[in-house]
Short mmCIF file of C-alpha atoms in Angstrom, two decimals:
data_model
loop_
_atom_site.label_atom_id
_atom_site.label_comp_id
_atom_site.label_asym_id
_atom_site.label_seq_id
_atom_site.Cartn_x
_atom_site.Cartn_y
_atom_site.Cartn_z
CA UNK A 1 163.41 97.99 239.87
CA UNK A 2 160.87 97.32 236.99
CA UNK A 3 158.13 99.50 237.19
CA UNK A 4 154.12 97.94 237.00
CA UNK A 5 153.33 97.77 233.29
CA UNK A 6 149.70 100.16 232.78
CA UNK A 7 146.60 98.93 233.46
CA UNK A 8 144.64 97.51 230.03
CA UNK A 9 141.92 99.43 229.26
CA UNK A 10 138.45 98.46 230.75
CA UNK A 11 136.43 95.94 228.09
CA UNK A 12 132.75 96.39 228.19
CA UNK A 13 130.09 94.87 225.82
CA UNK A 14 128.17 96.89 223.47
CA UNK A 15 125.56 99.24 225.43
CA UNK A 16 122.55 101.18 223.89
CA UNK A 17 122.80 105.02 223.86
CA UNK A 18 120.76 105.29 227.33
CA UNK A 19 122.60 102.69 229.39
CA UNK A 20 125.85 104.54 228.75
CA UNK A 21 124.11 107.84 229.52
CA UNK A 22 123.21 106.46 233.49
CA UNK A 23 126.26 104.91 233.95
CA UNK A 24 127.86 108.46 232.55
CA UNK A 25 125.19 110.07 234.98
CA UNK A 26 126.14 107.39 237.96
CA UNK A 27 129.57 108.02 238.29
CA UNK A 28 130.02 111.54 237.16
CA UNK A 29 129.24 114.57 239.69
CA UNK A 30 128.57 116.72 237.01
CA UNK A 31 128.46 115.87 233.18
CA UNK A 32 128.59 117.90 229.88
CA UNK A 33 126.90 116.74 226.57
CA UNK A 34 129.06 119.27 224.40
CA UNK A 35 127.99 119.58 220.78
CA UNK A 36 130.65 120.22 217.54
CA UNK A 37 129.41 123.80 217.97
CA UNK A 38 130.56 123.77 221.59
CA UNK A 39 126.81 124.51 222.50
CA UNK A 40 125.84 122.35 226.06
CA UNK A 41 123.54 120.42 224.93
CA UNK A 42 122.60 118.46 227.47
CA UNK A 43 124.17 117.11 231.75
CA UNK A 44 123.93 115.60 234.71
CA UNK A 45 124.37 117.00 238.23
CA UNK A 46 125.06 114.96 241.50
CA UNK A 47 126.30 117.45 243.75
CA UNK A 48 123.23 118.29 246.44
CA UNK A 49 124.79 121.47 247.31
CA UNK A 50 124.56 123.24 244.47
CA UNK A 51 121.38 124.64 243.15
CA UNK A 52 119.97 122.59 240.49
CA UNK A 53 117.86 125.05 238.84
CA UNK A 54 121.89 126.99 238.29
CA UNK A 55 123.41 124.62 236.40
CA UNK A 56 120.42 123.53 234.51
CA UNK A 57 120.24 127.83 233.07
CA UNK A 58 123.67 125.95 231.23
CA UNK A 59 122.16 124.18 228.86
CA UNK A 60 122.32 126.33 225.23
CA UNK A 61 124.55 127.99 225.71
CA UNK A 62 128.23 127.56 224.95
CA UNK A 63 130.69 125.51 227.17
CA UNK A 64 133.62 128.66 227.17
CA UNK A 65 130.52 130.78 228.68
CA UNK A 66 130.29 129.04 232.00
CA UNK A 67 134.30 128.40 232.23
CA UNK A 68 136.37 131.20 233.51
CA UNK A 69 138.39 133.07 230.87
CA UNK A 70 141.85 132.04 232.02
CA UNK A 71 140.61 128.66 231.64
CA UNK A 72 139.69 128.28 227.98
CA UNK A 73 143.32 127.37 227.15
CA UNK A 74 142.87 124.44 228.78
CA UNK A 75 139.34 123.64 228.03
CA UNK A 76 140.27 123.74 223.72
CA UNK A 77 143.03 121.58 224.28
CA UNK A 78 140.90 118.93 225.78
CA UNK A 79 138.14 119.24 223.02
CA UNK A 80 140.60 118.98 220.58
CA UNK A 81 142.43 116.33 222.01
CA UNK A 82 138.76 114.52 222.66
CA UNK A 83 137.63 115.07 219.13
CA UNK A 84 140.32 113.66 217.74
CA UNK A 85 140.68 110.07 219.46
CA UNK A 86 143.26 110.83 221.32
CA UNK A 87 143.38 108.96 224.88
CA UNK A 88 141.75 110.88 228.06
CA UNK A 89 143.55 113.11 229.75
CA UNK A 90 142.46 115.25 233.06
CA UNK A 91 141.87 118.66 233.16
CA UNK A 92 140.86 121.06 235.73
CA UNK A 93 138.15 124.01 234.80
CA UNK A 94 136.67 126.53 237.12
CA UNK A 95 132.99 127.49 236.57
CA UNK A 96 132.43 130.45 237.99
CA UNK A 97 128.83 130.40 240.09
CA UNK A 98 128.25 134.30 241.17
CA UNK A 99 129.23 136.58 244.37
CA UNK A 100 132.45 135.76 244.25
CA UNK A 101 132.59 131.96 244.05
CA UNK A 102 133.44 129.45 241.92
CA UNK A 103 132.96 125.75 241.38
CA UNK A 104 136.28 123.31 240.54
CA UNK A 105 136.12 120.67 238.18
CA UNK A 106 138.02 117.78 237.29
CA UNK A 107 136.78 117.20 233.72
CA UNK A 108 138.48 113.79 231.30
CA UNK A 109 136.65 114.10 228.30
CA UNK A 110 135.87 111.29 225.58
CA UNK A 111 134.10 111.85 221.61
CA UNK A 112 131.10 110.14 221.36
CA UNK A 113 129.55 109.90 217.99
CA UNK A 114 130.83 110.73 214.64
CA UNK A 115 129.42 114.14 214.67
CA UNK A 116 131.95 115.97 217.02
CA UNK A 117 129.72 115.45 219.93
CA UNK A 118 132.08 115.12 223.64
CA UNK A 119 131.33 113.65 226.36
CA UNK A 120 132.95 115.75 229.59
CA UNK A 121 132.63 113.60 233.01
CA UNK A 122 133.64 116.07 235.98
CA UNK A 123 134.54 115.62 239.67
CA UNK A 124 134.52 118.22 242.70
CA UNK A 125 137.17 119.34 243.72
CA UNK A 126 136.28 121.58 246.20
CA UNK A 127 136.36 118.96 249.38
CA UNK A 128 140.09 118.22 247.93
CA UNK A 129 140.46 122.36 247.67
CA UNK A 130 139.25 122.05 251.74
CA UNK A 131 141.46 119.44 252.85
CA UNK A 132 144.55 121.49 251.17
CA UNK A 133 143.45 124.62 252.81
CA UNK A 134 143.22 122.65 256.19
CA UNK A 135 146.33 121.19 255.78
CA UNK A 136 147.97 124.18 255.00
CA UNK A 137 146.63 126.15 257.76
CA UNK A 138 147.51 123.43 259.85
CA UNK A 139 151.39 123.80 259.02
CA UNK A 140 151.31 127.55 259.37
CA UNK A 141 149.87 126.61 262.70
CA UNK A 142 152.57 125.03 263.27
CA UNK A 143 155.28 127.07 262.00
CA UNK A 144 153.75 129.77 264.11
CA UNK A 145 154.15 127.10 267.32
CA UNK A 146 157.68 126.56 266.67
CA UNK A 147 158.60 130.01 266.04
CA UNK A 148 156.62 130.83 269.63
CA UNK A 149 158.38 128.09 271.17
CA UNK A 150 161.85 129.49 269.26
CA UNK A 151 161.16 132.92 270.68
CA UNK A 152 160.55 131.42 274.30
CA UNK A 153 163.23 129.18 274.09
CA UNK A 154 165.80 132.55 273.01
CA UNK A 155 163.48 134.08 275.92
CA UNK A 156 164.24 131.86 278.38
CA UNK A 157 167.81 131.14 277.67
CA UNK A 158 168.60 135.11 277.53
CA UNK A 159 166.84 135.41 281.36
CA UNK A 160 168.66 132.14 282.75
CA UNK A 161 172.00 132.69 281.26
CA UNK A 162 171.96 136.53 282.72
CA UNK A 163 170.08 135.45 285.61
CA UNK A 164 171.98 137.18 289.67
CA UNK A 165 170.74 134.28 291.29
CA UNK A 166 172.79 130.98 291.22
CA UNK A 167 171.22 127.90 288.80
CA UNK A 168 171.47 124.74 288.34
CA UNK A 169 168.58 122.35 286.41
CA UNK A 170 168.72 118.70 287.57
CA UNK A 171 167.00 115.78 285.94
CA UNK A 172 165.23 114.36 289.08
CA UNK A 173 165.44 110.84 287.63
CA UNK A 174 168.80 110.57 286.34
CA UNK A 175 169.80 112.71 288.89
CA UNK A 176 172.38 114.47 286.31
CA UNK A 177 171.86 118.27 285.72
CA UNK A 178 170.86 119.41 282.68
CA UNK A 179 171.35 123.16 282.38
CA UNK A 180 173.59 125.50 284.63
CA UNK A 181 173.86 129.23 284.43
CA UNK A 182 176.89 131.19 284.51
CA UNK A 183 176.87 132.37 287.47
CA UNK A 184 176.20 128.94 288.91
CA UNK A 185 179.33 127.39 287.24
CA UNK A 186 181.59 130.22 288.82
CA UNK A 187 180.38 128.86 292.41
CA UNK A 188 181.29 125.67 291.46
CA UNK A 189 184.41 126.50 289.47
CA UNK A 190 183.80 125.34 286.03
CA UNK A 191 182.79 125.65 282.81
CA UNK A 192 178.90 125.54 282.44
CA UNK A 193 179.35 122.88 279.34
CA UNK A 194 180.96 121.04 281.37
CA UNK A 195 178.73 120.73 284.36
CA UNK A 196 175.72 119.89 281.84
CA UNK A 197 175.17 116.03 282.05
CA UNK A 198 177.17 115.03 284.90
CA UNK A 199 175.93 113.96 288.30
CA UNK A 200 174.89 116.36 291.28
CA UNK A 201 176.32 115.08 293.97
CA UNK A 202 180.07 114.73 291.68
CA UNK A 203 179.74 118.56 291.95
CA UNK A 204 180.06 118.36 295.76
CA UNK A 205 182.38 116.69 298.86
CA UNK A 206 182.33 112.70 298.34
CA UNK A 207 181.22 113.03 301.89
CA UNK A 208 177.99 115.08 301.14
CA UNK A 209 176.96 112.82 298.58
CA UNK A 210 174.34 110.92 300.19
CA UNK A 211 173.02 114.51 301.56
CA UNK A 212 172.67 115.46 297.85
CA UNK A 213 170.26 112.59 296.96
CA UNK A 214 168.35 113.05 300.12
CA UNK A 215 168.17 116.44 298.81
CA UNK A 216 166.43 115.42 295.87
CA UNK A 217 164.09 112.59 297.13
CA UNK A 218 162.72 115.05 299.81
CA UNK A 219 161.78 118.00 296.94
CA UNK A 220 160.53 115.10 294.86
CA UNK A 221 158.35 114.24 297.67
CA UNK A 222 157.51 116.81 299.11
CA UNK A 223 156.89 119.75 296.16
CA UNK A 224 157.87 121.73 299.02
CA UNK A 225 161.38 123.40 298.78
CA UNK A 226 163.60 122.16 300.95
CA UNK A 227 167.23 123.42 301.91
CA UNK A 228 170.69 121.88 302.68
CA UNK A 229 174.40 123.76 302.64
CA UNK A 230 177.42 122.14 301.35
CA UNK A 231 180.38 122.57 300.15
CA UNK A 232 181.22 122.29 297.27
CA UNK A 233 184.13 120.42 295.82
CA UNK A 234 186.55 123.47 295.75
CA UNK A 235 185.67 124.23 299.90
CA UNK A 236 183.27 127.15 299.11
CA UNK A 237 180.26 126.91 301.66
CA UNK A 238 177.37 127.48 299.78
CA UNK A 239 173.19 126.24 300.93
CA UNK A 240 171.30 124.93 297.89
CA UNK A 241 167.56 124.98 297.26
CA UNK A 242 165.76 122.82 295.69
CA UNK A 243 162.03 123.52 294.32
CA UNK A 244 160.04 120.37 292.18
CA UNK A 245 158.59 121.20 288.90
CA UNK A 246 157.39 119.60 285.83
CA UNK A 247 158.39 119.91 281.52
CA UNK A 248 156.27 117.35 280.79
CA UNK A 249 156.76 113.94 281.04
CA UNK A 250 159.89 115.35 282.97
CA UNK A 251 160.14 115.49 286.03
CA UNK A 252 162.90 118.97 287.17
CA UNK A 253 164.27 119.80 290.01
CA UNK A 254 165.68 123.79 290.18
CA UNK A 255 168.49 124.08 292.55
CA UNK A 256 169.49 127.51 293.35
CA UNK A 257 172.88 127.76 294.81
CA UNK A 258 173.41 130.81 297.67
CA UNK A 259 176.99 131.71 299.48
CA UNK A 260 176.84 132.17 303.33
CA UNK A 261 177.27 136.06 302.66
CA UNK A 262 173.51 135.83 300.57
CA UNK A 263 171.94 133.44 302.45
CA UNK A 264 172.54 135.07 305.36
CA UNK A 265 171.21 138.49 304.36
CA UNK A 266 168.09 136.39 303.38
CA UNK A 267 167.57 134.99 306.18
CA UNK A 268 165.85 137.76 308.35
CA UNK A 269 163.32 138.35 305.72
CA UNK A 270 162.15 134.38 305.88
CA UNK A 271 162.34 134.03 309.89
CA UNK A 272 160.26 137.68 310.09
CA UNK A 273 157.14 135.17 307.48
CA UNK A 274 157.43 132.57 309.55
CA UNK A 275 156.96 134.47 312.73
CA UNK A 276 154.43 136.21 311.72
CA UNK A 277 152.53 133.04 310.20
CA UNK A 278 152.53 131.29 313.27
CA UNK A 279 152.37 134.22 315.52
CA UNK A 280 149.34 134.23 318.51
CA UNK A 281 148.33 137.20 317.69
CA UNK A 282 146.10 137.41 315.27
CA UNK A 283 147.45 139.46 311.84
CA UNK A 284 144.81 140.61 308.87
CA UNK A 285 146.69 142.19 305.63
CA UNK A 286 143.91 144.30 303.59
CA UNK A 287 144.72 146.31 300.23
CA UNK A 288 143.39 149.79 300.29
CA UNK A 289 140.20 149.05 298.91
CA UNK A 290 139.12 146.77 301.84
CA UNK A 291 139.54 143.74 300.75
CA UNK A 292 141.69 140.93 302.76
CA UNK A 293 144.94 139.82 300.68
CA UNK A 294 146.13 137.74 303.97
CA UNK A 295 145.48 136.28 307.32
CA UNK A 296 147.52 134.25 309.45
CA UNK A 297 146.43 130.99 311.05
CA UNK A 298 145.76 132.62 314.74
CA UNK A 299 143.29 135.30 313.17
CA UNK A 300 141.72 131.82 311.21
CA UNK A 301 140.57 130.42 314.43
CA UNK A 302 139.80 133.43 315.93
CA UNK A 303 137.37 133.88 313.02
CA UNK A 304 136.08 130.67 312.45
CA UNK A 305 138.05 129.91 309.49
CA UNK A 306 139.73 126.83 307.91
CA UNK A 307 141.56 127.82 304.85
CA UNK A 308 143.42 130.97 304.09
CA UNK A 309 141.34 131.35 301.02
CA UNK A 310 138.24 131.79 302.83
CA UNK A 311 139.00 134.99 303.69
CA UNK A 312 140.47 136.54 301.13
CA UNK A 313 139.17 138.53 298.59
CA UNK A 314 136.44 139.31 300.86
CA UNK A 315 135.80 142.52 302.34
CA UNK A 316 137.46 143.38 305.87
CA UNK A 317 134.19 144.41 307.51
CA UNK A 318 132.87 141.26 306.83
CA UNK A 319 135.16 140.35 309.76
CA UNK A 320 136.24 143.54 311.45
CA UNK A 321 133.41 146.07 313.60
CA UNK A 322 134.38 148.68 315.23
CA UNK A 323 132.34 151.62 316.50
CA UNK A 324 132.30 155.12 316.79
CA UNK A 325 133.77 155.88 313.30
CA UNK A 326 133.35 154.64 309.58
CA UNK A 327 135.67 152.39 308.02
CA UNK A 328 136.13 154.85 305.29
CA UNK A 329 137.42 157.62 308.28
CA UNK A 330 139.26 154.97 310.09
CA UNK A 331 141.46 154.18 307.19
CA UNK A 332 142.40 157.84 306.14
CA UNK A 333 143.02 158.22 309.07
CA UNK A 334 145.46 155.11 309.54
CA UNK A 335 146.51 156.64 305.99
CA UNK A 336 147.68 159.46 307.40
CA UNK A 337 149.16 158.88 310.87
CA UNK A 338 151.07 155.64 309.31
CA UNK A 339 149.51 153.66 312.57
CA UNK A 340 146.87 153.95 315.11
CA UNK A 341 147.50 151.68 318.61
CA UNK A 342 145.33 149.49 320.42
CA UNK A 343 141.41 150.61 320.00
CA UNK A 344 138.44 148.10 320.19
CA UNK A 345 136.79 146.05 318.22
CA UNK A 346 134.85 142.37 317.90
CA UNK A 347 135.78 140.15 314.76
CA UNK A 348 133.00 138.76 313.47
CA UNK A 349 133.29 134.48 312.89
CA UNK A 350 132.04 132.21 310.34
CA UNK A 351 129.68 130.59 312.32
CA UNK A 352 127.54 133.86 313.85
CA UNK A 353 130.23 134.64 316.99
CA UNK A 354 131.70 137.30 318.13
CA UNK A 355 134.95 138.39 319.59
CA UNK A 356 136.30 141.50 321.50
CA UNK A 357 139.47 142.27 320.46
CA UNK A 358 142.19 145.17 321.10
CA UNK A 359 143.53 146.59 317.68
CA UNK A 360 146.63 148.42 316.37
CA UNK A 361 146.30 149.47 312.59
CA UNK A 362 149.95 150.10 310.33
CA UNK A 363 149.52 151.51 306.96
CA UNK A 364 151.60 149.32 304.46
CA UNK A 365 153.20 152.38 302.03
CA UNK A 366 155.56 149.66 301.02
CA UNK A 367 155.85 146.87 298.90
CA UNK A 368 154.02 145.55 295.34
CA UNK A 369 150.09 146.33 296.51
CA UNK A 370 150.05 148.96 299.59
CA UNK A 371 147.19 148.46 302.25
CA UNK A 372 146.69 148.36 306.04
CA UNK A 373 147.76 145.27 308.41
CA UNK A 374 145.66 144.87 311.78
CA UNK A 375 146.91 143.00 314.56
CA UNK A 376 144.54 142.18 317.11
CA UNK A 377 144.63 140.23 320.65
CA UNK A 378 141.46 138.90 322.07
CA UNK A 379 139.86 140.84 325.27
CA UNK A 380 138.10 138.77 328.29
CA UNK A 381 134.51 140.60 329.30
CA UNK A 382 136.11 142.89 332.01
CA UNK A 383 138.56 144.28 329.73
CA UNK A 384 135.52 145.22 327.31
CA UNK A 385 133.14 146.02 330.05
CA UNK A 386 136.10 148.34 332.10
CA UNK A 387 136.25 151.52 329.97
CA UNK A 388 134.98 150.24 326.56
CA UNK A 389 132.82 153.94 327.79
CA UNK A 390 135.13 155.53 328.49
CA UNK A 391 137.39 154.71 325.91
CA UNK A 392 135.10 155.01 322.75
CA UNK A 393 134.13 158.52 324.52
CA UNK A 394 138.21 160.25 324.30
CA UNK A 395 138.54 158.22 321.02
CA UNK A 396 135.17 159.81 319.20
CA UNK A 397 136.39 163.00 320.54
CA UNK A 398 139.57 162.74 319.23
CA UNK A 399 137.87 161.53 315.74
CA UNK A 400 135.44 164.11 315.70
CA UNK A 401 138.30 167.37 315.60
CA UNK A 402 140.17 164.87 312.88
CA UNK A 403 136.88 164.50 311.22
CA UNK A 404 136.15 168.32 310.81
CA UNK A 405 137.00 169.17 307.56
CA UNK A 406 136.36 165.99 306.02
CA UNK A 407 133.17 164.59 306.49
CA UNK A 408 130.09 166.64 307.02
CA UNK A 409 128.34 167.52 310.50
CA UNK A 410 124.90 165.58 310.47
CA UNK A 411 127.51 162.11 309.49
CA UNK A 412 129.41 163.25 312.63
CA UNK A 413 126.44 163.97 314.71
CA UNK A 414 125.41 160.58 313.54
CA UNK A 415 128.37 158.43 314.56
CA UNK A 416 128.80 160.73 318.07
CA UNK A 417 124.66 159.90 319.25
CA UNK A 418 125.40 155.71 318.55
CA UNK A 419 128.47 155.79 320.91
CA UNK A 420 126.42 158.04 323.53
CA UNK A 421 123.60 155.94 323.27
CA UNK A 422 125.44 152.83 324.06
CA UNK A 423 127.08 154.15 326.93
CA UNK A 424 123.73 154.68 327.75
CA UNK A 425 122.86 151.35 327.39
CA UNK A 426 125.58 149.57 328.80
CA UNK A 427 125.14 151.59 331.99
CA UNK A 428 121.55 150.98 332.05
CA UNK A 429 122.21 147.79 331.88
CA UNK A 430 124.88 147.30 334.59
CA UNK A 431 123.04 149.55 336.51
CA UNK A 432 119.49 147.45 336.41
CA UNK A 433 121.76 143.56 337.06
CA UNK A 434 121.32 143.10 333.72
CA UNK A 435 117.71 143.73 333.52
CA UNK A 436 116.11 144.31 330.22
CA UNK A 437 112.53 145.22 331.01
CA UNK A 438 114.08 147.86 333.52
CA UNK A 439 117.05 148.95 331.67
CA UNK A 440 114.04 149.51 329.16
CA UNK A 441 112.05 151.69 331.31
CA UNK A 442 114.96 153.56 332.99
CA UNK A 443 116.27 154.73 329.73
CA UNK A 444 112.59 155.54 328.45
CA UNK A 445 112.67 153.18 325.31
CA UNK A 446 110.14 150.08 325.08
CA UNK A 447 111.39 146.55 324.91
CA UNK A 448 110.97 146.06 321.42
CA UNK A 449 112.94 149.35 320.81
CA UNK A 450 115.42 148.47 323.24
CA UNK A 451 116.25 144.72 321.82
CA UNK A 452 116.72 146.39 318.62
CA UNK A 453 119.10 148.84 319.51
CA UNK A 454 120.43 145.63 320.88
CA UNK A 455 121.44 143.84 318.32
CA UNK A 456 122.08 146.79 316.72
CA UNK A 457 125.32 147.64 318.97
CA UNK A 458 126.33 144.35 319.41
CA UNK A 459 125.61 144.06 322.84
CA UNK A 460 122.61 141.69 322.76
CA UNK A 461 125.64 139.31 321.34
CA UNK A 462 128.11 139.66 324.63
CA UNK A 463 125.30 138.89 327.16
CA UNK A 464 124.52 135.47 325.44
CA UNK A 465 128.09 134.72 324.86
#
């Protein structure tokens, strides 16, 4: 392909020096008029971000004094070429501005007049330099992201290949296996490369291929794990568990394969979890700091909560209340004994209601998060009244012995006094037929003092209920 001819030089009519000066000043970011002695006779600045006074101080200085020393060779070449009348070329020069800053300019120079004067027409290169710096930074960022992605892919590949669990990754839209780890290939009796790209149903008995399609459809629709027991083409009975996940716009299913022995050994734990989740008794799991970790459905109903998230992370004292012993002492006793069976308490509801319950507590030392498990059932009003005083008093006496040496005596006396006060108030109410005015006289209290104690011990809530 023939190259296009060079553009002819711009032809201008004869113009006076003043018009030429205006033209150069308007078209250049920085224009310098350099005399035959290399002294700057005049200049024009069109860059608002620079201090004009600093640049104006260049007048009367030699051009070499305002150009970086390592650019002097290019500067001399430009000036000599211009004075010899050679075609203008572009030269990149840097002007030091102090404090480590430079002004990068691109100049074209031409001779004006017969006495060797040269006009240098300059263009600011800083926007170009900034753009280049941004491009370089973006390129480095892309390279770093690419490196991180390669590392993540390598880690994923290593984990996937060495996992003891048999795994297949399936493209839901195409129904084809994208990846299979060695354990899955072993169970299917094939090599991993032979599995990739195959239709998933083709790996199993033909009579069950419709069930495989239904498994994928169910996993896609529900978004929850779905299981199916099926025989491989070699007759090995396998349990498949499909779990949907997304990778960008791809809809993928992670399919785990387990033999009958493997799935059978894991089944009791799964069934136990379902049993606790749907148990009639309310169950509350608490960490060592007393924060709620998990609650089953029966507890949510008892506490008047719609979602488990409304309980998670809150203090156990927001929901459970017991008399005669402080929470830290109770927790220490549970941790020391391993469990405490059948002690009375209350569940405080989200809407102000209070329910008498019978609790059992267990210390959970195993697992990633040690803590306490509380199992509770509701108590009828008759159960609450019968024997409450005796059980409270008995447990308080037992607690007193265990607290000696661990809790200051004044705290033990205060807790014991609370139990005795409550027993006296309940006995007075029973004696007077729940007549609070008469009960106050029997106890030697004012009615206001009795009402305060009723609310303090939650007895008022019992009577209202």
